[in-house]
Amino acid sequence: MTALTIQQAIFISSKLRAQLDNATEKFRTEFRVPIALNNKSIVTEEKNASVHETIGLIESLKSDISNLKTAVHRANCNAQIEFEDKLYTPSELLESLKIERNIVNMLEDNISFGYGQERIKAVAGVGIVEEGIVDELYVRSYIEQLESSANNKSMLIDRFNNEYTIEVALNNQI
């Protein structure tokens, strides 16, 4: 068993995923070749061994990635983080954080008037029209509140990921 922080496990999982992608890519490049000439095999035993070795590596990487992701998932579901005098699992905070960030992005996109979106327009036959968000100050205040909450949750999750240790069985050297 290997002891890792959540942050290390996430990083290693990403590296192993890249190795898995490289190993499977061999079947598109290195192993997809002419295999016979005039009904006679031209594949060497060395090439066969390389295919078997690559399949073994793929299985080993698959197992390690699964073990890492499962250990991270268990930690995120079972550990507790205090936020605003309540206990939450890291998964709850992560999901809440994602939702808050999406809401902030959506509201900011709709509240901002950029190029081609003038607030004040002269409309023929109507007059000067000003467009905006109803009770914009309230909406901006809400955005600030969500951003503050999201930033606090993000810092707590980062601290948790840096400090919480998990035990993982790995086949590959890290």
mmCIF file of N, CA and C in Angstrom, residues 88-172:
data_model
loop_
_atom_site.group_PDB
_atom_site.id
_atom_site.type_symbol
_atom_site.label_atom_id
_atom_site.label_comp_id
_atom_site.label_asym_id
_atom_site.label_seq_id
_atom_site.Cartn_x
_atom_site.Cartn_y
_atom_site.Cartn_z
ATOM 1 N N TYR A 88 -19.739 18.979 6.200
ATOM 2 C CA TYR A 88 -20.079 18.522 4.854
ATOM 3 C C TYR A 88 -19.036 17.507 4.414
ATOM 4 N N THR A 89 -19.427 16.634 3.506
ATOM 5 C CA THR A 89 -18.421 15.792 2.870
ATOM 6 C C THR A 89 -17.746 16.636 1.793
ATOM 7 N N PRO A 90 -16.516 16.296 1.439
ATOM 8 C CA PRO A 90 -15.874 17.019 0.338
ATOM 9 C C PRO A 90 -16.692 16.956 -0.952
ATOM 10 N N SER A 91 -17.374 15.839 -1.196
ATOM 11 C CA SER A 91 -18.214 15.727 -2.397
ATOM 12 C C SER A 91 -19.331 16.755 -2.393
ATOM 13 N N GLU A 92 -19.947 16.957 -1.229
ATOM 14 C CA GLU A 92 -21.009 17.960 -1.128
ATOM 15 C C GLU A 92 -20.467 19.354 -1.418
ATOM 16 N N LEU A 93 -19.307 19.670 -0.833
ATOM 17 C CA LEU A 93 -18.717 20.990 -1.074
ATOM 18 C C LEU A 93 -18.308 21.160 -2.532
ATOM 19 N N LEU A 94 -17.727 20.106 -3.123
ATOM 20 C CA LEU A 94 -17.323 20.182 -4.535
ATOM 21 C C LEU A 94 -18.520 20.428 -5.443
ATOM 22 N N GLU A 95 -19.599 19.698 -5.210
ATOM 23 C CA GLU A 95 -20.786 19.860 -6.052
ATOM 24 C C GLU A 95 -21.380 21.250 -5.882
ATOM 25 N N SER A 96 -21.461 21.707 -4.639
ATOM 26 C CA SER A 96 -21.969 23.047 -4.364
ATOM 27 C C SER A 96 -21.085 24.105 -5.028
ATOM 28 N N LEU A 97 -19.785 23.901 -4.953
ATOM 29 C CA LEU A 97 -18.825 24.826 -5.577
ATOM 30 C C LEU A 97 -19.028 24.894 -7.090
ATOM 31 N N LYS A 98 -19.179 23.745 -7.734
ATOM 32 C CA LYS A 98 -19.403 23.717 -9.186
ATOM 33 C C LYS A 98 -20.674 24.473 -9.561
ATOM 34 N N ILE A 99 -21.739 24.230 -8.803
ATOM 35 C CA ILE A 99 -23.011 24.896 -9.086
ATOM 36 C C ILE A 99 -22.872 26.399 -8.903
ATOM 37 N N GLU A 100 -22.226 26.817 -7.809
ATOM 38 C CA GLU A 100 -22.050 28.249 -7.558
ATOM 39 C C GLU A 100 -21.230 28.909 -8.663
ATOM 40 N N ARG A 101 -20.167 28.254 -9.099
ATOM 41 C CA ARG A 101 -19.349 28.829 -10.182
ATOM 42 C C ARG A 101 -20.148 28.949 -11.473
ATOM 43 N N ASN A 102 -20.965 27.942 -11.773
ATOM 44 C CA ASN A 102 -21.807 28.010 -12.975
ATOM 45 C C ASN A 102 -22.816 29.147 -12.885
ATOM 46 N N ILE A 103 -23.417 29.318 -11.717
ATOM 47 C CA ILE A 103 -24.379 30.409 -11.533
ATOM 48 C C ILE A 103 -23.689 31.755 -11.699
ATOM 49 N N VAL A 104 -22.520 31.920 -11.079
ATOM 50 C CA VAL A 104 -21.768 33.179 -11.197
ATOM 51 C C VAL A 104 -21.456 33.468 -12.658
ATOM 52 N N ASN A 105 -20.959 32.470 -13.386
ATOM 53 C CA ASN A 105 -20.626 32.674 -14.804
ATOM 54 C C ASN A 105 -21.855 33.053 -15.620
ATOM 55 N N MET A 106 -22.971 32.364 -15.389
ATOM 56 C CA MET A 106 -24.195 32.656 -16.130
ATOM 57 C C MET A 106 -24.689 34.064 -15.826
ATOM 58 N N LEU A 107 -24.724 34.429 -14.547
ATOM 59 C CA LEU A 107 -25.206 35.762 -14.176
ATOM 60 C C LEU A 107 -24.283 36.853 -14.700
ATOM 61 N N GLU A 108 -22.974 36.646 -14.592
ATOM 62 C CA GLU A 108 -22.034 37.654 -15.098
ATOM 63 C C GLU A 108 -22.165 37.825 -16.606
ATOM 64 N N ASP A 109 -22.370 36.713 -17.321
ATOM 65 C CA ASP A 109 -22.561 36.806 -18.774
ATOM 66 C C ASP A 109 -23.799 37.631 -19.113
ATOM 67 N N ASN A 110 -24.847 37.480 -18.324
ATOM 68 C CA ASN A 110 -26.096 38.184 -18.610
ATOM 69 C C ASN A 110 -26.136 39.606 -18.076
ATOM 70 N N ILE A 111 -25.323 39.897 -17.092
ATOM 71 C CA ILE A 111 -25.346 41.227 -16.488
ATOM 72 C C ILE A 111 -24.382 42.189 -17.192
ATOM 73 N N SER A 112 -23.380 41.627 -17.848
ATOM 74 C CA SER A 112 -22.390 42.494 -18.503
ATOM 75 C C SER A 112 -22.855 42.867 -19.906
ATOM 76 N N PHE A 113 -22.553 44.076 -20.274
ATOM 77 C CA PHE A 113 -22.880 44.559 -21.611
ATOM 78 C C PHE A 113 -21.560 44.873 -22.289
ATOM 79 N N GLY A 114 -21.171 44.000 -23.183
ATOM 80 C CA GLY A 114 -19.900 44.179 -23.866
ATOM 81 C C GLY A 114 -20.091 44.730 -25.256
ATOM 82 N N TYR A 115 -19.105 44.513 -26.085
ATOM 83 C CA TYR A 115 -19.118 44.994 -27.457
ATOM 84 C C TYR A 115 -20.368 44.490 -28.171
ATOM 85 N N GLY A 116 -21.083 45.379 -28.794
ATOM 86 C CA GLY A 116 -22.290 45.011 -29.537
ATOM 87 C C GLY A 116 -23.526 44.908 -28.660
ATOM 88 N N GLN A 117 -23.364 45.154 -27.384
ATOM 89 C CA GLN A 117 -24.505 45.089 -26.468
ATOM 90 C C GLN A 117 -24.587 46.408 -25.700
ATOM 91 N N GLU A 118 -24.960 47.443 -26.390
ATOM 92 C CA GLU A 118 -25.049 48.757 -25.759
ATOM 93 C C GLU A 118 -26.220 48.796 -24.797
ATOM 94 N N ARG A 119 -26.020 49.488 -23.704
ATOM 95 C CA ARG A 119 -27.084 49.637 -22.700
ATOM 96 C C ARG A 119 -28.118 50.665 -23.148
ATOM 97 N N ILE A 120 -27.648 51.698 -23.821
ATOM 98 C CA ILE A 120 -28.557 52.771 -24.231
ATOM 99 C C ILE A 120 -28.618 52.790 -25.750
ATOM 100 N N LYS A 121 -29.847 52.747 -26.279
ATOM 101 C CA LYS A 121 -30.049 52.718 -27.724
ATOM 102 C C LYS A 121 -31.118 53.740 -28.098
ATOM 103 N N ALA A 122 -30.954 54.270 -29.270
ATOM 104 C CA ALA A 122 -31.997 55.132 -29.836
ATOM 105 C C ALA A 122 -32.834 54.261 -30.760
ATOM 106 N N VAL A 123 -34.105 54.096 -30.424
ATOM 107 C CA VAL A 123 -34.997 53.256 -31.207
ATOM 108 C C VAL A 123 -35.966 54.174 -31.946
ATOM 109 N N ALA A 124 -35.970 54.055 -33.282
ATOM 110 C CA ALA A 124 -36.828 54.908 -34.113
ATOM 111 C C ALA A 124 -38.287 54.738 -33.722
ATOM 112 N N GLY A 125 -38.956 55.843 -33.552
ATOM 113 C CA GLY A 125 -40.373 55.837 -33.227
ATOM 114 C C GLY A 125 -40.660 55.571 -31.759
ATOM 115 N N VAL A 126 -39.615 55.273 -30.984
ATOM 116 C CA VAL A 126 -39.817 54.983 -29.565
ATOM 117 C C VAL A 126 -39.105 56.015 -28.710
ATOM 118 N N GLY A 127 -37.817 56.201 -28.991
ATOM 119 C CA GLY A 127 -37.019 57.141 -28.217
ATOM 120 C C GLY A 127 -35.759 56.471 -27.694
ATOM 121 N N ILE A 128 -35.225 57.010 -26.632
ATOM 122 C CA ILE A 128 -34.009 56.474 -26.020
ATOM 123 C C ILE A 128 -34.414 55.349 -25.061
ATOM 124 N N VAL A 129 -33.854 54.156 -25.310
ATOM 125 C CA VAL A 129 -34.181 52.982 -24.505
ATOM 126 C C VAL A 129 -32.919 52.528 -23.775
ATOM 127 N N GLU A 130 -33.037 52.356 -22.485
ATOM 128 C CA GLU A 130 -31.926 51.825 -21.691
ATOM 129 C C GLU A 130 -32.272 50.404 -21.285
ATOM 130 N N GLU A 131 -31.346 49.486 -21.592
ATOM 131 C CA GLU A 131 -31.538 48.087 -21.219
ATOM 132 C C GLU A 131 -30.655 47.767 -20.028
ATOM 133 N N GLY A 132 -31.081 46.833 -19.246
ATOM 134 C CA GLY A 132 -30.292 46.413 -18.095
ATOM 135 C C GLY A 132 -30.967 45.269 -17.375
ATOM 136 N N ILE A 133 -30.389 44.902 -16.274
ATOM 137 C CA ILE A 133 -30.922 43.839 -15.435
ATOM 138 C C ILE A 133 -31.785 44.481 -14.350
ATOM 139 N N VAL A 134 -32.946 43.932 -14.137
ATOM 140 C CA VAL A 134 -33.836 44.430 -13.094
ATOM 141 C C VAL A 134 -33.147 44.241 -11.739
ATOM 142 N N ASP A 135 -33.124 45.295 -10.933
ATOM 143 C CA ASP A 135 -32.492 45.315 -9.608
ATOM 144 C C ASP A 135 -31.046 44.812 -9.690
ATOM 145 N N GLU A 136 -30.292 45.447 -10.583
ATOM 146 C CA GLU A 136 -28.917 45.039 -10.872
ATOM 147 C C GLU A 136 -28.021 45.060 -9.635
ATOM 148 N N LEU A 137 -28.189 46.032 -8.765
ATOM 149 C CA LEU A 137 -27.360 46.092 -7.553
ATOM 150 C C LEU A 137 -27.563 44.854 -6.682
ATOM 151 N N TYR A 138 -28.802 44.414 -6.571
ATOM 152 C CA TYR A 138 -29.102 43.209 -5.795
ATOM 153 C C TYR A 138 -28.445 41.983 -6.441
ATOM 154 N N VAL A 139 -28.540 41.890 -7.763
ATOM 155 C CA VAL A 139 -27.953 40.756 -8.486
ATOM 156 C C VAL A 139 -26.434 40.774 -8.337
ATOM 157 N N ARG A 140 -25.818 41.950 -8.459
ATOM 158 C CA ARG A 140 -24.361 42.050 -8.288
ATOM 159 C C ARG A 140 -23.945 41.660 -6.868
ATOM 160 N N SER A 141 -24.737 42.057 -5.893
ATOM 161 C CA SER A 141 -24.468 41.687 -4.500
ATOM 162 C C SER A 141 -24.548 40.166 -4.334
ATOM 163 N N TYR A 142 -25.538 39.556 -4.982
ATOM 164 C CA TYR A 142 -25.687 38.100 -4.937
ATOM 165 C C TYR A 142 -24.479 37.416 -5.578
ATOM 166 N N ILE A 143 -24.007 37.949 -6.701
ATOM 167 C CA ILE A 143 -22.826 37.398 -7.371
ATOM 168 C C ILE A 143 -21.621 37.462 -6.433
ATOM 169 N N GLU A 144 -21.427 38.589 -5.770
ATOM 170 C CA GLU A 144 -20.309 38.731 -4.834
ATOM 171 C C GLU A 144 -20.408 37.719 -3.697
ATOM 172 N N GLN A 145 -21.616 37.516 -3.205
ATOM 173 C CA GLN A 145 -21.840 36.544 -2.130
ATOM 174 C C GLN A 145 -21.474 35.134 -2.606
ATOM 175 N N LEU A 146 -21.924 34.769 -3.809
ATOM 176 C CA LEU A 146 -21.605 33.446 -4.356
ATOM 177 C C LEU A 146 -20.110 33.294 -4.596
ATOM 178 N N GLU A 147 -19.463 34.335 -5.125
ATOM 179 C CA GLU A 147 -18.021 34.273 -5.364
ATOM 180 C C GLU A 147 -17.262 34.077 -4.059
ATOM 181 N N SER A 148 -17.663 34.781 -3.022
ATOM 182 C CA SER A 148 -17.020 34.644 -1.720
ATOM 183 C C SER A 148 -17.191 33.228 -1.177
ATOM 184 N N SER A 149 -18.401 32.709 -1.267
ATOM 185 C CA SER A 149 -18.675 31.348 -0.813
ATOM 186 C C SER A 149 -17.857 30.339 -1.614
ATOM 187 N N ALA A 150 -17.828 30.502 -2.933
ATOM 188 C CA ALA A 150 -17.077 29.587 -3.798
ATOM 189 C C ALA A 150 -15.586 29.639 -3.480
ATOM 190 N N ASN A 151 -15.052 30.833 -3.262
ATOM 191 C CA ASN A 151 -13.629 30.958 -2.934
ATOM 192 C C ASN A 151 -13.306 30.288 -1.605
ATOM 193 N N ASN A 152 -14.164 30.470 -0.615
ATOM 194 C CA ASN A 152 -13.946 29.825 0.686
ATOM 195 C C ASN A 152 -14.006 28.306 0.568
ATOM 196 N N LYS A 153 -14.981 27.799 -0.182
ATOM 197 C CA LYS A 153 -15.092 26.351 -0.384
ATOM 198 C C LYS A 153 -13.877 25.821 -1.128
ATOM 199 N N SER A 154 -13.436 26.553 -2.125
ATOM 200 C CA SER A 154 -12.277 26.144 -2.907
ATOM 201 C C SER A 154 -11.032 26.035 -2.028
ATOM 202 N N MET A 155 -10.833 27.009 -1.145
ATOM 203 C CA MET A 155 -9.676 26.966 -0.246
ATOM 204 C C MET A 155 -9.767 25.783 0.718
ATOM 205 N N LEU A 156 -10.960 25.512 1.243
ATOM 206 C CA LEU A 156 -11.134 24.369 2.145
ATOM 207 C C LEU A 156 -10.862 23.049 1.424
ATOM 208 N N ILE A 157 -11.351 22.935 0.204
ATOM 209 C CA ILE A 157 -11.137 21.712 -0.578
ATOM 210 C C ILE A 157 -9.658 21.556 -0.913
ATOM 211 N N ASP A 158 -8.992 22.643 -1.290
ATOM 212 C CA ASP A 158 -7.552 22.583 -1.569
ATOM 213 C C ASP A 158 -6.782 22.124 -0.337
ATOM 214 N N ARG A 159 -7.122 22.682 0.821
ATOM 215 C CA ARG A 159 -6.445 22.295 2.063
ATOM 216 C C ARG A 159 -6.689 20.815 2.353
ATOM 217 N N PHE A 160 -7.941 20.374 2.191
ATOM 218 C CA PHE A 160 -8.280 18.965 2.398
ATOM 219 C C PHE A 160 -7.460 18.076 1.463
ATOM 220 N N ASN A 161 -7.406 18.440 0.187
ATOM 221 C CA ASN A 161 -6.661 17.649 -0.795
ATOM 222 C C ASN A 161 -5.172 17.584 -0.479
ATOM 223 N N ASN A 162 -4.634 18.629 0.131
ATOM 224 C CA ASN A 162 -3.210 18.664 0.476
ATOM 225 C C ASN A 162 -2.893 17.928 1.768
ATOM 226 N N GLU A 163 -3.874 17.783 2.649
ATOM 227 C CA GLU A 163 -3.612 17.221 3.974
ATOM 228 C C GLU A 163 -4.145 15.804 4.171
ATOM 229 N N TYR A 164 -5.250 15.459 3.546
ATOM 230 C CA TYR A 164 -5.886 14.164 3.784
ATOM 231 C C TYR A 164 -5.108 13.067 3.065
ATOM 232 N N THR A 165 -4.775 12.012 3.798
ATOM 233 C CA THR A 165 -3.969 10.922 3.249
ATOM 234 C C THR A 165 -4.833 9.687 3.025
ATOM 235 N N ILE A 166 -4.591 9.029 1.900
ATOM 236 C CA ILE A 166 -5.287 7.780 1.575
ATOM 237 C C ILE A 166 -4.251 6.687 1.342
ATOM 238 N N GLU A 167 -4.664 5.450 1.496
ATOM 239 C CA GLU A 167 -3.815 4.289 1.229
ATOM 240 C C GLU A 167 -4.307 3.633 -0.056
ATOM 241 N N VAL A 168 -3.374 3.407 -0.984
ATOM 242 C CA VAL A 168 -3.745 2.857 -2.287
ATOM 243 C C VAL A 168 -2.764 1.755 -2.678
ATOM 244 N N ALA A 169 -3.291 0.653 -3.198
ATOM 245 C CA ALA A 169 -2.449 -0.413 -3.740
ATOM 246 C C ALA A 169 -2.166 -0.090 -5.203
ATOM 247 N N LEU A 170 -0.871 0.066 -5.536
ATOM 248 C CA LEU A 170 -0.478 0.403 -6.907
ATOM 249 C C LEU A 170 0.464 -0.655 -7.466
ATOM 250 N N ASN A 171 0.293 -0.960 -8.750
ATOM 251 C CA ASN A 171 1.165 -1.905 -9.442
ATOM 252 C C ASN A 171 2.368 -1.215 -10.067
ATOM 253 N N ASN A 172 2.185 0.025 -10.493
ATOM 254 C CA ASN A 172 3.217 0.749 -11.238
ATOM 255 C C ASN A 172 3.986 1.692 -10.331
#
